[in-house]
Amino acid sequence: MVSNRVAIPKGGRLPAGGLAIGVLAALKQYGGLWFGWSGEVTKVRRIKPVKVTQGNITYVTIDLQQQEHDQYYNGFCNRVLWPLFHYLPQFMDFQRDQWRAYQTVNQLFAHKLIPLLKPDDLIWVHDYHLMLLAQELHTAGVTNPMGFFLHIPFPAYGLLRSMPRHTRVLRGLCHYDLVGFQTGDDLLAFRNCVTNDLGATLIDDHQLEVAGRKSRAGVFPISIDMSTIKNAARKSLHTHTRERLIKSLARRPLIIGVDRLDYSKGLNNRLQAYELFLEKYSENRGKAVFLQIAPQSREQVRAYGEIQRELEEAAGRMNGRFAEFDWMPIRYLNQSFGRTTLIGFLRISQVGLVTPLRDGMNLVAKEYVAAQNPAAPGVLILSSLAGAARELDAALLVNPFDVDGVAEALQTALNMPLAERKERHTAMMDVIRRHDIRAWRENFVQQLQDTRK
Ligand code: ADQ
C-alpha cells in the first residue's frame, strides 16, 4: 500500500481520517507493507526510510522537507486538487511552483519505494496525492501490477478542465493498470474525461486504451469493518464517557455530527439548518442537543482557518440566542476521540447528521448505522451528494444546500415511529453487511491481480 501519509496506530488510537481507517482495516487482513510520508517535516531528509513492524504490517516512512510540504501537500494537493475534485472551485488556488512540487514528490516516492519492491508485489496506491506515481515507476522500469484508488469524488469534465495541468494528471492516471472509484458517477466522469481529453478508446465498460496502453477502471465503494464497529459498540456500553454523556443529556434527544473540520463537510450549512430547525419547530428548544465533533485538519491552509472561525462564531451565536440556564442547543468540539468512545457516542444518538457538500463516500454514515442498537435504532440523515447515498438510500436523504430541507428532515427524524426506523435500519445494514471492508479489498486486489493476465 502506498499513500501520502502513513498512520501508525499509537495506543489503539487512529487518526481521524477515512483513508487511514480503511487502509489499515484492509491491511490487517493479510498483512503487507505500507509506505508513505511520516508526517514529519524536516530541514534535511533522513537518507534511509524509517521501518516499523507491528503484527503483520510493516510501516515504512519518509520525511518531507518544508518546501515540499508547503507546495506539494498544502499547495497542489489541498489548494487545487481537493477543492476542485469536491466541486468547490472557489477554494482553488493554482500556482505553477506547486505543480512542480507535486511532480517532484511523486518522483521522490517512486525513488524511495523501488528498493522495497519484490518481483511479485502488487502495488496499491491511494488517493489524489499520488496520481503520477505509476508513471514515475514505469519510467524507472518497474513492471509490477499497479492499482490506484481515489477516495474522493472525480469531477465532471466541464469542471476538471478548469484545473491547469489536468491533461498531465489524466495521463498519469492512465499509467495505472487499475483505477478504482467510490461510485458509478465518478467512474462515468473519469471515462468521459479521458475520452474527451486524451482521445481514449473505451474497449468495454471497464477497459480503456490510451496511446497503446490498456487500463481497467471500476467501482469499489469503500466500507467499514462491521465486526470492529459492533465490538466497539458493545465495549462502549461499559465506558465512563458514555455514562457521562447520557447523564448530561438528562433524557434529551441527541443529534450527532462527526467530521474532520473541512469546508467540504458542509458544517456551515448544517449549523444553519439546526438553527432554522430550532426556530421553526420551537417545541425542540430546551430539548434537542446537537453534538458536533470536528477535529481540526490542514490548519496551515487558509480556507481551513476561516471555516473554523466561522463555525466557532455560528455555534457561539446559536448558544447565545437559544440557550437556557440548564440547556445548551449545541456542543461544538474540536477534539479527536478513541474508536470505542466515538462509536459509543454514535450509538446513543437519536439522529446521525451527515451532510457533506460532496464526499467520496463518507464512512461516518456507515459507522453510524452499524453502531445502532437494532431494537431501537436512530435515524441517519444523509446528504445525497455523499458517495454513501448511492448505497444507503434507506437513509433520510437531503440536499445539504437546501437548509430548509435539512431542518425539516431533523424534525421528521426525531418524530419517526420505531417501525419505520427499524425498517430503514435493516435495509441499510443489509447493504453494509454485503459490502464491507473485506469486499472492498478483495474485489480490488482480485481485479488488480487479473490485470497480470
Ligand atoms: P474523510 O474525509 O476523512 O475520508 P470519512 O469517510 O467520514 O471522511 O472518514 C472519517 C473517519 O475518521 C471515520 O472513520 C470517523 O469515524 C473518523 N473520525 C472522524 N472524526 C473523528 C474524531 N473526532 N475522533 C475519532 N475519529 C474520528 C476520505 C474521503 C471520504 C471517504 C474516506 C475513505 O473524504 O469520502 O469515505 O476517505 O475512502
Short mmCIF file of N, CA and C in Angstrom, two decimals, residues 217-286:
data_model
loop_
_atom_site.label_atom_id
_atom_site.label_comp_id
_atom_site.label_asym_id
_atom_site.label_seq_id
_atom_site.Cartn_x
_atom_site.Cartn_y
_atom_site.Cartn_z
N ALA A 217 -10.82 0.29 -15.29
CA ALA A 217 -11.34 1.27 -14.33
C ALA A 217 -12.66 0.72 -13.79
N GLY A 218 -12.86 0.80 -12.48
CA GLY A 218 -14.06 0.21 -11.91
C GLY A 218 -14.52 0.92 -10.64
N VAL A 219 -15.64 0.41 -10.10
CA VAL A 219 -16.23 1.00 -8.90
C VAL A 219 -16.02 0.06 -7.72
N PHE A 220 -15.47 0.60 -6.64
CA PHE A 220 -15.18 -0.18 -5.43
C PHE A 220 -15.57 0.66 -4.22
N PRO A 221 -16.85 0.66 -3.86
CA PRO A 221 -17.25 1.51 -2.73
C PRO A 221 -16.57 1.07 -1.44
N ILE A 222 -15.85 1.98 -0.80
CA ILE A 222 -15.17 1.62 0.45
C ILE A 222 -16.19 1.46 1.56
N SER A 223 -15.84 0.62 2.55
CA SER A 223 -16.81 0.40 3.61
C SER A 223 -16.11 0.25 4.96
N ILE A 224 -16.80 -0.32 5.89
CA ILE A 224 -16.28 -0.42 7.26
C ILE A 224 -16.10 -1.88 7.64
N ASP A 225 -15.39 -2.09 8.72
CA ASP A 225 -15.25 -3.43 9.26
C ASP A 225 -16.36 -3.59 10.29
N MET A 226 -17.40 -4.29 9.85
CA MET A 226 -18.61 -4.39 10.68
C MET A 226 -18.31 -4.95 12.07
N SER A 227 -17.45 -6.01 12.14
CA SER A 227 -17.25 -6.64 13.45
C SER A 227 -16.50 -5.67 14.39
N THR A 228 -15.59 -4.87 13.85
CA THR A 228 -14.88 -3.91 14.71
C THR A 228 -15.86 -2.89 15.29
N ILE A 229 -16.77 -2.44 14.46
CA ILE A 229 -17.74 -1.43 14.95
C ILE A 229 -18.67 -2.06 15.98
N LYS A 230 -19.11 -3.28 15.67
CA LYS A 230 -20.03 -3.96 16.61
C LYS A 230 -19.34 -4.18 17.96
N ASN A 231 -18.07 -4.61 17.91
CA ASN A 231 -17.33 -4.83 19.16
C ASN A 231 -17.16 -3.52 19.92
N ALA A 232 -16.82 -2.46 19.19
CA ALA A 232 -16.63 -1.16 19.84
C ALA A 232 -17.95 -0.70 20.46
N ALA A 233 -19.05 -0.94 19.75
CA ALA A 233 -20.37 -0.54 20.28
C ALA A 233 -20.67 -1.31 21.57
N ARG A 234 -20.33 -2.59 21.57
CA ARG A 234 -20.57 -3.42 22.76
C ARG A 234 -19.70 -2.95 23.93
N LYS A 235 -18.42 -2.71 23.61
CA LYS A 235 -17.48 -2.27 24.65
C LYS A 235 -17.89 -0.91 25.24
N SER A 236 -18.43 -0.09 24.37
CA SER A 236 -18.77 1.28 24.80
C SER A 236 -19.85 1.30 25.87
N LEU A 237 -20.64 0.20 25.94
CA LEU A 237 -21.73 0.16 26.92
C LEU A 237 -21.22 0.28 28.35
N HIS A 238 -19.95 -0.07 28.54
CA HIS A 238 -19.42 -0.06 29.91
C HIS A 238 -18.45 1.09 30.15
N THR A 239 -18.46 2.09 29.29
CA THR A 239 -17.46 3.15 29.47
C THR A 239 -18.01 4.32 30.30
N HIS A 240 -17.08 4.97 30.95
CA HIS A 240 -17.40 6.10 31.79
C HIS A 240 -17.87 7.30 30.94
N THR A 241 -17.22 7.46 29.77
CA THR A 241 -17.59 8.61 28.90
C THR A 241 -19.05 8.51 28.47
N ARG A 242 -19.49 7.28 28.14
CA ARG A 242 -20.87 7.09 27.70
C ARG A 242 -21.83 7.47 28.84
N GLU A 243 -21.49 7.00 30.02
CA GLU A 243 -22.32 7.31 31.19
C GLU A 243 -22.42 8.82 31.39
N ARG A 244 -21.25 9.47 31.26
CA ARG A 244 -21.22 10.93 31.47
C ARG A 244 -22.08 11.65 30.45
N LEU A 245 -21.98 11.19 29.18
CA LEU A 245 -22.77 11.86 28.14
C LEU A 245 -24.27 11.64 28.40
N ILE A 246 -24.64 10.41 28.72
CA ILE A 246 -26.06 10.11 28.96
C ILE A 246 -26.58 10.96 30.12
N LYS A 247 -25.78 11.04 31.16
CA LYS A 247 -26.19 11.80 32.35
C LYS A 247 -26.38 13.28 32.00
N SER A 248 -25.45 13.79 31.20
CA SER A 248 -25.51 15.22 30.87
C SER A 248 -26.72 15.54 29.99
N LEU A 249 -27.23 14.52 29.27
CA LEU A 249 -28.37 14.79 28.38
C LEU A 249 -29.69 14.84 29.13
N ALA A 250 -29.74 14.19 30.28
CA ALA A 250 -30.96 14.15 31.09
C ALA A 250 -32.18 13.82 30.22
N ARG A 251 -32.09 12.72 29.49
CA ARG A 251 -33.17 12.17 28.65
C ARG A 251 -33.53 13.01 27.43
N ARG A 252 -32.72 13.99 27.14
CA ARG A 252 -32.99 14.78 25.93
C ARG A 252 -32.46 14.03 24.71
N PRO A 253 -33.13 14.19 23.54
CA PRO A 253 -32.62 13.51 22.34
C PRO A 253 -31.33 14.13 21.83
N LEU A 254 -30.43 13.26 21.35
CA LEU A 254 -29.12 13.73 20.88
C LEU A 254 -29.01 13.60 19.35
N ILE A 255 -28.56 14.68 18.74
CA ILE A 255 -28.26 14.68 17.30
C ILE A 255 -26.74 14.75 17.22
N ILE A 256 -26.12 13.90 16.38
CA ILE A 256 -24.65 13.92 16.35
C ILE A 256 -24.10 14.16 14.94
N GLY A 257 -23.03 14.93 14.88
CA GLY A 257 -22.28 15.11 13.62
C GLY A 257 -20.81 14.84 13.94
N VAL A 258 -20.15 14.02 13.10
CA VAL A 258 -18.72 13.71 13.32
C VAL A 258 -18.01 13.88 11.98
N ASP A 259 -17.14 14.85 11.90
CA ASP A 259 -16.45 15.11 10.63
C ASP A 259 -15.09 15.72 10.92
N ARG A 260 -14.12 15.49 10.00
CA ARG A 260 -12.93 16.33 10.06
C ARG A 260 -13.38 17.74 9.75
N LEU A 261 -12.72 18.72 10.37
CA LEU A 261 -13.13 20.10 10.12
C LEU A 261 -12.69 20.50 8.70
N ASP A 262 -13.63 20.44 7.78
CA ASP A 262 -13.29 20.65 6.37
C ASP A 262 -14.49 21.31 5.69
N TYR A 263 -14.19 22.28 4.79
CA TYR A 263 -15.32 23.00 4.17
C TYR A 263 -16.19 22.08 3.32
N SER A 264 -15.62 20.93 2.86
CA SER A 264 -16.43 20.03 2.03
C SER A 264 -17.50 19.31 2.86
N LYS A 265 -17.35 19.33 4.17
CA LYS A 265 -18.29 18.57 5.01
C LYS A 265 -19.59 19.33 5.27
N GLY A 266 -19.70 20.54 4.78
CA GLY A 266 -20.97 21.27 4.86
C GLY A 266 -21.37 21.69 6.27
N LEU A 267 -20.37 21.95 7.13
CA LEU A 267 -20.70 22.23 8.54
C LEU A 267 -21.42 23.56 8.71
N ASN A 268 -21.06 24.53 7.90
CA ASN A 268 -21.74 25.82 7.98
C ASN A 268 -23.22 25.68 7.68
N ASN A 269 -23.52 25.03 6.57
CA ASN A 269 -24.93 24.81 6.20
C ASN A 269 -25.64 23.98 7.27
N ARG A 270 -24.90 23.04 7.84
CA ARG A 270 -25.51 22.16 8.84
C ARG A 270 -25.93 22.96 10.08
N LEU A 271 -25.05 23.85 10.51
CA LEU A 271 -25.37 24.67 11.69
C LEU A 271 -26.54 25.60 11.40
N GLN A 272 -26.55 26.14 10.19
CA GLN A 272 -27.70 26.99 9.80
C GLN A 272 -28.99 26.19 9.83
N ALA A 273 -28.91 24.95 9.33
CA ALA A 273 -30.12 24.10 9.29
C ALA A 273 -30.61 23.82 10.71
N TYR A 274 -29.68 23.59 11.62
CA TYR A 274 -30.07 23.30 13.01
C TYR A 274 -30.69 24.54 13.65
N GLU A 275 -30.14 25.69 13.33
CA GLU A 275 -30.69 26.93 13.88
C GLU A 275 -32.13 27.13 13.37
N LEU A 276 -32.32 26.87 12.07
CA LEU A 276 -33.64 27.01 11.48
C LEU A 276 -34.62 26.01 12.09
N PHE A 277 -34.12 24.83 12.37
CA PHE A 277 -34.93 23.78 13.00
C PHE A 277 -35.43 24.25 14.37
N LEU A 278 -34.55 24.89 15.12
CA LEU A 278 -34.97 25.39 16.45
C LEU A 278 -35.95 26.55 16.32
N GLU A 279 -35.75 27.33 15.25
CA GLU A 279 -36.62 28.48 15.02
C GLU A 279 -38.02 28.02 14.62
N LYS A 280 -38.06 27.08 13.63
CA LYS A 280 -39.32 26.66 13.02
C LYS A 280 -40.11 25.71 13.91
N TYR A 281 -39.40 24.81 14.56
CA TYR A 281 -40.08 23.79 15.38
C TYR A 281 -39.70 24.08 16.83
N SER A 282 -40.33 25.09 17.39
CA SER A 282 -39.86 25.64 18.67
C SER A 282 -40.03 24.67 19.84
N GLU A 283 -40.87 23.62 19.63
CA GLU A 283 -41.03 22.63 20.70
C GLU A 283 -39.72 21.91 21.03
N ASN A 284 -38.75 22.01 20.11
CA ASN A 284 -37.46 21.35 20.36
C ASN A 284 -36.50 22.18 21.20
N ARG A 285 -36.86 23.45 21.42
CA ARG A 285 -35.98 24.28 22.26
C ARG A 285 -36.03 23.77 23.69
N GLY A 286 -34.91 23.75 24.30
CA GLY A 286 -34.85 23.22 25.68
C GLY A 286 -34.76 21.71 25.69
#
